[in-house]
PDB file of C-alpha atoms and ligand atoms in Angstrom:
ATOM      1  CA  MET A   1     -27.911  -2.461 -23.126  1.00 66.00           C
ATOM      2  CA  GLU A   2     -28.349  -0.247 -26.171  1.00 92.00           C
ATOM      3  CA  LEU A   3     -31.450  -0.532 -28.307  1.00 94.00           C
ATOM      4  CA  ASN A   4     -29.477  -2.159 -31.149  1.00 97.00           C
ATOM      5  CA  GLU A   5     -28.032  -4.797 -28.867  1.00 97.00           C
ATOM      6  CA  ILE A   6     -31.360  -5.652 -27.280  1.00 97.00           C
ATOM      7  CA  TRP A   7     -33.021  -6.174 -30.641  1.00 97.00           C
ATOM      8  CA  GLU A   8     -30.073  -7.938 -32.180  1.00 98.00           C
ATOM      9  CA  HIS A   9     -30.288 -10.528 -29.400  1.00 97.00           C
ATOM     10  CA  ARG A  10     -34.016 -10.857 -29.836  1.00 97.00           C
ATOM     11  CA  ILE A  11     -33.752 -11.326 -33.600  1.00 98.00           C
ATOM     12  CA  LYS A  12     -30.932 -13.863 -33.269  1.00 98.00           C
ATOM     13  CA  ASP A  13     -32.864 -15.727 -30.577  1.00 98.00           C
ATOM     14  CA  SER A  14     -35.633 -16.031 -33.169  1.00 97.00           C
ATOM     15  CA  GLY A  15     -33.374 -17.819 -35.632  1.00 97.00           C
ATOM     16  CA  ALA A  16     -31.287 -15.239 -37.520  1.00 98.00           C
ATOM     17  CA  ASP A  17     -27.505 -15.619 -37.811  1.00 98.00           C
ATOM     18  CA  PHE A  18     -26.754 -11.949 -38.491  1.00 98.00           C
ATOM     19  CA  VAL A  19     -28.447  -8.561 -38.060  1.00 98.00           C
ATOM     20  CA  TYR A  20     -27.657  -5.127 -39.507  1.00 98.00           C
ATOM     21  CA  PHE A  21     -29.307  -1.766 -38.860  1.00 98.00           C
ATOM     22  CA  VAL A  22     -29.056   0.222 -42.089  1.00 98.00           C
ATOM     23  CA  ASP A  23     -29.686   3.919 -42.720  1.00 97.00           C
ATOM     24  CA  ILE A  24     -32.292   4.374 -45.461  1.00 96.00           C
ATOM     25  CA  THR A  25     -32.883   8.125 -45.098  1.00 95.00           C
ATOM     26  CA  MET A  26     -31.188   8.767 -48.450  1.00 92.00           C
ATOM     27  CA  LEU A  27     -33.854   6.766 -50.292  1.00 90.00           C
ATOM     28  CA  PRO A  28     -37.047   8.301 -51.736  1.00 90.00           C
ATOM     29  CA  ALA A  29     -39.979   8.628 -49.311  1.00 89.00           C
ATOM     30  CA  ASP A  30     -42.229   6.435 -51.456  1.00 88.00           C
ATOM     31  CA  ILE A  31     -39.767   3.587 -50.872  1.00 90.00           C
ATOM     32  CA  THR A  32     -39.017   4.156 -47.176  1.00 92.00           C
ATOM     33  CA  GLU A  33     -42.634   5.011 -46.261  1.00 91.00           C
ATOM     34  CA  GLY A  34     -41.373   7.440 -43.599  1.00 93.00           C
ATOM     35  CA  CYS A  35     -38.990   4.941 -41.982  1.00 96.00           C
ATOM     36  CA  SER A  36     -35.360   5.790 -41.263  1.00 97.00           C
ATOM     37  CA  CYS A  37     -33.916   2.324 -40.700  1.00 97.00           C
ATOM     38  CA  ALA A  38     -33.995  -1.045 -42.416  1.00 97.00           C
ATOM     39  CA  VAL A  39     -33.363  -3.907 -40.036  1.00 98.00           C
ATOM     40  CA  LEU A  40     -31.744  -6.533 -42.249  1.00 98.00           C
ATOM     41  CA  PHE A  41     -31.238 -10.041 -40.931  1.00 98.00           C
ATOM     42  CA  GLY A  42     -30.542 -13.412 -42.397  1.00 98.00           C
ATOM     43  CA  LYS A  43     -29.777 -17.052 -41.993  1.00 98.00           C
ATOM     44  CA  THR A  44     -27.127 -19.140 -43.655  1.00 98.00           C
ATOM     45  CA  LEU A  45     -27.867 -22.333 -45.517  1.00 97.00           C
ATOM     46  CA  SER A  46     -26.183 -25.355 -43.983  1.00 96.00           C
ATOM     47  CA  ARG A  47     -22.911 -26.666 -45.315  1.00 96.00           C
ATOM     48  CA  GLU A  48     -24.498 -30.130 -45.563  1.00 94.00           C
ATOM     49  CA  TYR A  49     -27.289 -28.821 -47.775  1.00 95.00           C
ATOM     50  CA  ILE A  50     -24.894 -27.003 -50.116  1.00 96.00           C
ATOM     51  CA  SER A  51     -22.619 -30.039 -50.275  1.00 95.00           C
ATOM     52  CA  THR A  52     -25.550 -32.299 -51.151  1.00 94.00           C
ATOM     53  CA  LEU A  53     -26.600 -29.984 -53.969  1.00 93.00           C
ATOM     54  CA  LYS A  54     -23.040 -29.737 -55.188  1.00 93.00           C
ATOM     55  CA  ALA A  55     -22.799 -33.525 -55.337  1.00 93.00           C
ATOM     56  CA  GLY A  56     -25.794 -33.448 -57.682  1.00 89.00           C
ATOM     57  CA  GLN A  57     -28.040 -35.182 -55.159  1.00 86.00           C
ATOM     58  CA  GLU A  58     -31.561 -34.296 -54.162  1.00 79.00           C
ATOM     59  CA  PRO A  59     -31.501 -32.866 -50.614  1.00 74.00           C
ATOM     60  CA  LYS A  60     -33.957 -34.342 -48.106  1.00 71.00           C
ATOM     61  CA  ARG A  61     -35.240 -30.916 -47.053  1.00 73.00           C
ATOM     62  CA  LYS A  62     -36.135 -27.933 -49.217  1.00 87.00           C
ATOM     63  CA  GLU A  63     -33.836 -25.736 -47.168  1.00 93.00           C
ATOM     64  CA  VAL A  64     -33.865 -22.686 -49.455  1.00 93.00           C
ATOM     65  CA  PHE A  65     -37.648 -22.513 -49.457  1.00 93.00           C
ATOM     66  CA  ASN A  66     -37.914 -23.246 -45.729  1.00 95.00           C
ATOM     67  CA  THR A  67     -35.257 -20.702 -44.749  1.00 96.00           C
ATOM     68  CA  GLU A  68     -36.780 -18.024 -46.962  1.00 95.00           C
ATOM     69  CA  HIS A  69     -40.168 -18.739 -45.401  1.00 96.00           C
ATOM     70  CA  LYS A  70     -38.654 -18.484 -41.879  1.00 97.00           C
ATOM     71  CA  MET A  71     -37.042 -15.129 -42.653  1.00 97.00           C
ATOM     72  CA  ASP A  72     -40.317 -13.780 -44.081  1.00 96.00           C
ATOM     73  CA  ALA A  73     -42.164 -14.965 -40.971  1.00 97.00           C
ATOM     74  CA  LEU A  74     -39.523 -13.371 -38.734  1.00 98.00           C
ATOM     75  CA  ALA A  75     -39.948 -10.067 -40.608  1.00 97.00           C
ATOM     76  CA  VAL A  76     -43.681 -10.111 -39.906  1.00 97.00           C
ATOM     77  CA  LYS A  77     -43.080 -10.980 -36.238  1.00 98.00           C
ATOM     78  CA  LEU A  78     -40.385  -8.306 -35.813  1.00 98.00           C
ATOM     79  CA  ALA A  79     -42.584  -5.618 -37.386  1.00 97.00           C
ATOM     80  CA  ASP A  80     -45.352  -6.583 -34.943  1.00 98.00           C
ATOM     81  CA  TRP A  81     -42.989  -6.398 -31.961  1.00 97.00           C
ATOM     82  CA  LEU A  82     -41.666  -2.984 -32.969  1.00 98.00           C
ATOM     83  CA  GLU A  83     -45.197  -1.694 -33.605  1.00 97.00           C
ATOM     84  CA  THR A  84     -46.128  -2.841 -30.102  1.00 97.00           C
ATOM     85  CA  GLU A  85     -43.235  -0.710 -28.802  1.00 96.00           C
ATOM     86  CA  GLY A  86     -44.751   2.281 -30.600  1.00 97.00           C
ATOM     87  CA  TYR A  87     -42.589   2.416 -33.727  1.00 97.00           C
ATOM     88  CA  LYS A  88     -44.094   2.368 -37.197  1.00 97.00           C
ATOM     89  CA  SER A  89     -42.664  -0.767 -38.788  1.00 97.00           C
ATOM     90  CA  ILE A  90     -43.256  -2.562 -42.056  1.00 95.00           C
ATOM     91  CA  ALA A  91     -42.239  -6.100 -42.935  1.00 95.00           C
ATOM     92  CA  LYS A  92     -40.814  -5.981 -46.433  1.00 86.00           C
ATOM     93  CA  LEU A  93     -40.841  -9.345 -48.099  1.00 79.00           C
ATOM     94  CA  LYS A  94     -38.525 -10.251 -50.956  1.00 67.00           C
ATOM     95  CA  MET A  95     -40.367  -8.598 -53.799  1.00 65.00           C
ATOM     96  CA  GLY A  96     -40.907  -4.860 -53.743  1.00 69.00           C
ATOM     97  CA  SER A  97     -39.243  -1.560 -54.488  1.00 77.00           C
ATOM     98  CA  LEU A  98     -36.431  -2.025 -51.969  1.00 89.00           C
ATOM     99  CA  SER A  99     -34.692  -5.364 -52.396  1.00 92.00           C
ATOM    100  CA  HIS A 100     -32.867  -7.230 -49.646  1.00 95.00           C
ATOM    101  CA  LYS A 101     -29.727  -7.064 -51.796  1.00 95.00           C
ATOM    102  CA  THR A 102     -29.873  -3.263 -52.027  1.00 94.00           C
ATOM    103  CA  VAL A 103     -30.006  -3.009 -48.233  1.00 96.00           C
ATOM    104  CA  ALA A 104     -27.305  -5.681 -47.851  1.00 97.00           C
ATOM    105  CA  LEU A 105     -24.989  -3.640 -50.074  1.00 97.00           C
ATOM    106  CA  ARG A 106     -25.511  -0.645 -47.765  1.00 96.00           C
ATOM    107  CA  ALA A 107     -24.751  -2.916 -44.814  1.00 97.00           C
ATOM    108  CA  GLY A 108     -21.412  -3.792 -46.422  1.00 97.00           C
ATOM    109  CA  LEU A 109     -22.381  -7.454 -46.299  1.00 97.00           C
ATOM    110  CA  GLY A 110     -21.128  -8.348 -49.767  1.00 98.00           C
ATOM    111  CA  PHE A 111     -21.216  -7.582 -53.481  1.00 98.00           C
ATOM    112  CA  ILE A 112     -23.457  -8.540 -56.387  1.00 98.00           C
ATOM    113  CA  GLY A 113     -21.903 -11.340 -58.404  1.00 98.00           C
ATOM    114  CA  LYS A 114     -22.326 -12.365 -62.020  1.00 98.00           C
ATOM    115  CA  ASN A 115     -24.917 -14.830 -60.675  1.00 98.00           C
ATOM    116  CA  ASN A 116     -27.083 -11.857 -59.599  1.00 97.00           C
ATOM    117  CA  LEU A 117     -26.803 -13.021 -55.992  1.00 98.00           C
ATOM    118  CA  LEU A 118     -25.335 -11.316 -52.988  1.00 98.00           C
ATOM    119  CA  VAL A 119     -21.855 -12.787 -52.518  1.00 98.00           C
ATOM    120  CA  THR A 120     -20.363 -12.498 -49.039  1.00 98.00           C
ATOM    121  CA  SER A 121     -16.897 -13.295 -47.770  1.00 96.00           C
ATOM    122  CA  GLN A 122     -18.266 -15.246 -44.768  1.00 96.00           C
ATOM    123  CA  TYR A 123     -21.008 -17.364 -46.336  1.00 97.00           C
ATOM    124  CA  GLY A 124     -20.559 -17.051 -50.095  1.00 98.00           C
ATOM    125  CA  CYS A 125     -24.052 -16.895 -51.590  1.00 98.00           C
ATOM    126  CA  ALA A 126     -25.459 -19.411 -49.088  1.00 97.00           C
ATOM    127  CA  LEU A 127     -27.830 -17.177 -47.169  1.00 98.00           C
ATOM    128  CA  MET A 128     -31.421 -16.019 -47.122  1.00 97.00           C
ATOM    129  CA  MET A 129     -32.444 -12.611 -45.822  1.00 97.00           C
ATOM    130  CA  GLY A 130     -35.418 -10.722 -44.424  1.00 96.00           C
ATOM    131  CA  LYS A 131     -35.978  -7.101 -43.491  1.00 97.00           C
ATOM    132  CA  VAL A 132     -38.217  -4.631 -41.705  1.00 97.00           C
ATOM    133  CA  LEU A 133     -38.402  -0.882 -42.261  1.00 97.00           C
ATOM    134  CA  THR A 134     -38.934   1.039 -39.039  1.00 98.00           C
ATOM    135  CA  THR A 135     -38.942   4.434 -37.355  1.00 97.00           C
ATOM    136  CA  ALA A 136     -37.298   2.949 -34.226  1.00 97.00           C
ATOM    137  CA  PRO A 137     -34.243   5.051 -33.290  1.00 97.00           C
ATOM    138  CA  PHE A 138     -31.550   2.448 -33.936  1.00 98.00           C
ATOM    139  CA  ILE A 139     -27.955   3.504 -34.516  1.00 97.00           C
ATOM    140  CA  THR A 140     -27.626   2.890 -38.234  1.00 97.00           C
ATOM    141  CA  MET A 141     -24.867   2.320 -40.744  1.00 96.00           C
ATOM    142  CA  SER A 142     -24.508   3.086 -44.437  1.00 95.00           C
ATOM    143  CA  GLU A 143     -21.629   1.720 -46.493  1.00 95.00           C
ATOM    144  CA  MET A 144     -20.793   2.422 -50.107  1.00 94.00           C
ATOM    145  CA  PRO A 145     -21.728  -0.635 -52.235  1.00 94.00           C
ATOM    146  CA  LYS A 146     -18.744  -2.937 -52.636  1.00 95.00           C
ATOM    147  CA  GLU A 147     -17.245  -3.402 -56.082  1.00 96.00           C
ATOM    148  CA  PRO A 148     -17.797  -6.933 -57.444  1.00 97.00           C
ATOM    149  CA  GLN A 149     -14.917  -9.284 -56.624  1.00 97.00           C
ATOM    150  CA  CYS A 150     -15.623 -11.817 -59.384  1.00 98.00           C
ATOM    151  CA  GLY A 151     -12.630 -10.821 -61.461  1.00 96.00           C
ATOM    152  CA  ASP A 152     -12.068 -13.260 -64.325  1.00 96.00           C
ATOM    153  CA  CYS A 153     -14.220 -15.936 -62.694  1.00 98.00           C
ATOM    154  CA  ASN A 154     -17.109 -17.036 -64.886  1.00 98.00           C
ATOM    155  CA  ILE A 155     -18.047 -20.264 -63.121  1.00 98.00           C
ATOM    156  CA  CYS A 156     -21.692 -19.390 -62.447  1.00 98.00           C
ATOM    157  CA  VAL A 157     -22.204 -18.355 -66.069  1.00 98.00           C
ATOM    158  CA  ASP A 158     -20.595 -21.562 -67.310  1.00 98.00           C
ATOM    159  CA  VAL A 159     -22.484 -23.944 -64.964  1.00 97.00           C
ATOM    160  CA  CYS A 160     -25.908 -22.410 -65.597  1.00 97.00           C
ATOM    161  CA  PRO A 161     -27.745 -25.163 -67.513  1.00 96.00           C
ATOM    162  CA  ASN A 162     -30.117 -22.771 -69.224  1.00 96.00           C
ATOM    163  CA  LYS A 163     -27.742 -19.943 -70.173  1.00 97.00           C
ATOM    164  CA  ALA A 164     -29.734 -17.573 -67.970  1.00 98.00           C
ATOM    165  CA  LEU A 165     -26.656 -15.624 -66.847  1.00 98.00           C
ATOM    166  CA  LEU A 166     -25.128 -13.160 -69.262  1.00 98.00           C
ATOM    167  CA  GLY A 167     -21.683 -12.665 -67.682  1.00 97.00           C
ATOM    168  CA  LYS A 168     -22.225  -9.005 -66.882  1.00 96.00           C
ATOM    169  CA  THR A 169     -20.252  -7.446 -64.021  1.00 97.00           C
ATOM    170  CA  TRP A 170     -22.545  -5.467 -61.719  1.00 97.00           C
ATOM    171  CA  SER A 171     -22.303  -1.731 -61.129  1.00 95.00           C
ATOM    172  CA  VAL A 172     -24.732   0.648 -59.381  1.00 92.00           C
ATOM    173  CA  THR A 173     -26.462   1.364 -62.692  1.00 94.00           C
ATOM    174  CA  THR A 174     -26.770  -2.272 -63.783  1.00 94.00           C
ATOM    175  CA  THR A 175     -30.276  -3.709 -64.039  1.00 93.00           C
ATOM    176  CA  ARG A 176     -31.201  -7.319 -63.306  1.00 93.00           C
ATOM    177  CA  ASP A 177     -32.057  -7.845 -66.957  1.00 96.00           C
ATOM    178  CA  GLU A 178     -28.491  -6.966 -67.940  1.00 97.00           C
ATOM    179  CA  ILE A 179     -27.176  -9.718 -65.644  1.00 97.00           C
ATOM    180  CA  MET A 180     -29.682 -12.477 -66.309  1.00 97.00           C
ATOM    181  CA  VAL A 181     -32.663 -13.581 -68.342  1.00 97.00           C
ATOM    182  CA  ARG A 182     -35.061 -14.259 -65.491  1.00 95.00           C
ATOM    183  CA  LYS A 183     -37.473 -16.420 -67.486  1.00 97.00           C
ATOM    184  CA  LEU A 184     -34.660 -18.845 -68.329  1.00 97.00           C
ATOM    185  CA  CYS A 185     -33.796 -19.444 -64.676  1.00 96.00           C
ATOM    186  CA  ILE A 186     -35.055 -22.791 -63.382  1.00 93.00           C
ATOM    187  CA  LEU A 187     -33.874 -22.141 -59.792  1.00 91.00           C
ATOM    188  CA  CYS A 188     -31.469 -25.051 -59.880  1.00 92.00           C
ATOM    189  CA  LEU A 189     -29.092 -23.173 -57.515  1.00 94.00           C
ATOM    190  CA  LYS A 190     -25.982 -24.293 -59.412  1.00 95.00           C
ATOM    191  CA  CYS A 191     -24.803 -20.679 -59.629  1.00 97.00           C
ATOM    192  CA  MET A 192     -25.040 -20.474 -55.839  1.00 97.00           C
ATOM    193  CA  VAL A 193     -23.333 -23.709 -54.895  1.00 96.00           C
ATOM    194  CA  TRP A 194     -20.517 -23.560 -57.473  1.00 97.00           C
ATOM    195  CA  CYS A 195     -19.462 -20.006 -56.660  1.00 98.00           C
ATOM    196  CA  PRO A 196     -15.913 -20.171 -55.183  1.00 98.00           C
ATOM    197  CA  TYR A 197     -17.043 -17.954 -52.307  1.00 98.00           C
ATOM    198  CA  THR A 198     -19.710 -20.515 -51.374  1.00 98.00           C
ATOM    199  CA  ALA A 199     -17.132 -23.293 -51.802  1.00 97.00           C
ATOM    200  CA  GLU A 200     -14.921 -21.500 -49.294  1.00 97.00           C
ATOM    201  CA  TYR A 201     -17.833 -21.298 -46.840  1.00 97.00           C
ATOM    202  CA  ILE A 202     -18.557 -25.045 -46.941  1.00 95.00           C
ATOM    203  CA  LYS A 203     -14.908 -26.060 -46.554  1.00 91.00           C
TER     204      LYS A 203
HETATM  205  S1  SF4 B   1     -30.409 -20.915 -60.498  1.00 87.79           S
HETATM  206 FE1  SF4 B   1     -29.722 -22.330 -62.116  1.00 87.79          FE
HETATM  207  S2  SF4 B   1     -30.847 -21.681 -63.925  1.00 87.79           S
HETATM  208 FE2  SF4 B   1     -31.005 -20.007 -62.456  1.00 87.79          FE
HETATM  209  S3  SF4 B   1     -29.317 -18.646 -62.997  1.00 87.79           S
HETATM  210 FE3  SF4 B   1     -28.569 -20.020 -61.378  1.00 87.79          FE
HETATM  211  S4  SF4 B   1     -27.595 -21.712 -62.501  1.00 87.79           S
HETATM  212 FE4  SF4 B   1     -28.888 -20.597 -63.951  1.00 87.79          FE
HETATM  213  S1  SF4 B   2     -19.132 -17.921 -59.508  1.00 87.79           S
HETATM  214 FE1  SF4 B   2     -17.486 -16.497 -59.932  1.00 87.79          FE
HETATM  215  S2  SF4 B   2     -18.376 -15.039 -61.376  1.00 87.79           S
HETATM  216 FE2  SF4 B   2     -20.074 -16.095 -60.385  1.00 87.79          FE
HETATM  217  S3  SF4 B   2     -20.631 -14.832 -58.641  1.00 87.79           S
HETATM  218 FE3  SF4 B   2     -19.187 -16.340 -57.885  1.00 87.79          FE
HETATM  219  S4  SF4 B   2     -17.181 -15.318 -58.046  1.00 87.79           S
HETATM  220 FE4  SF4 B   2     -18.619 -14.149 -59.306  1.00 87.79          FE
END
């Protein structure tokens, strides 16, 4: 088995639904810290959870928080495993100079929507991600960021109870502040669950 396949199995056995090995050699050294690959992985949120939120009910479990926590823990574990194999590896949690979304765009996983979330064709916005930067010699990929596929849709902007979303269509030069007013966001997740791409996923 190739290195990618071995580690993909290992990562999926530890709870991830998808894994990508992304080339990061084009990024500045202060961001990559000498690593050539970002191992990006993630887990989808359950259809039941999204449906419960969409129905305006309080879900029994805090699935977003729990899944995010699991992906962070998996990043730490994966970095440890790779270090043990002799490869410099750094678990990169959500905040930091290289966002999960930036790597996901290079993986061709989706586009950035007007809700400032990664929107995928398979899972809509219903996923949480984690990543590790590493020197391990994985075969890597690097896609051009996908153009947003929101079109005339404005659902997330309209359902946001606090007017945190500004309706801006993302491009490579767009900043987060042009898309949303972060301090107005109350993390209600309406922009995630009402996105038509997420609706398609839970069908
Ligand atoms: S999570 Fe809620 S408050 Fe935050 S941007 Fe989305 S809809 Fe608006
Ligand atoms: S709800 Fe519509 S506008 Fe918002 S991210 Fe989804 S497709 Fe784009």
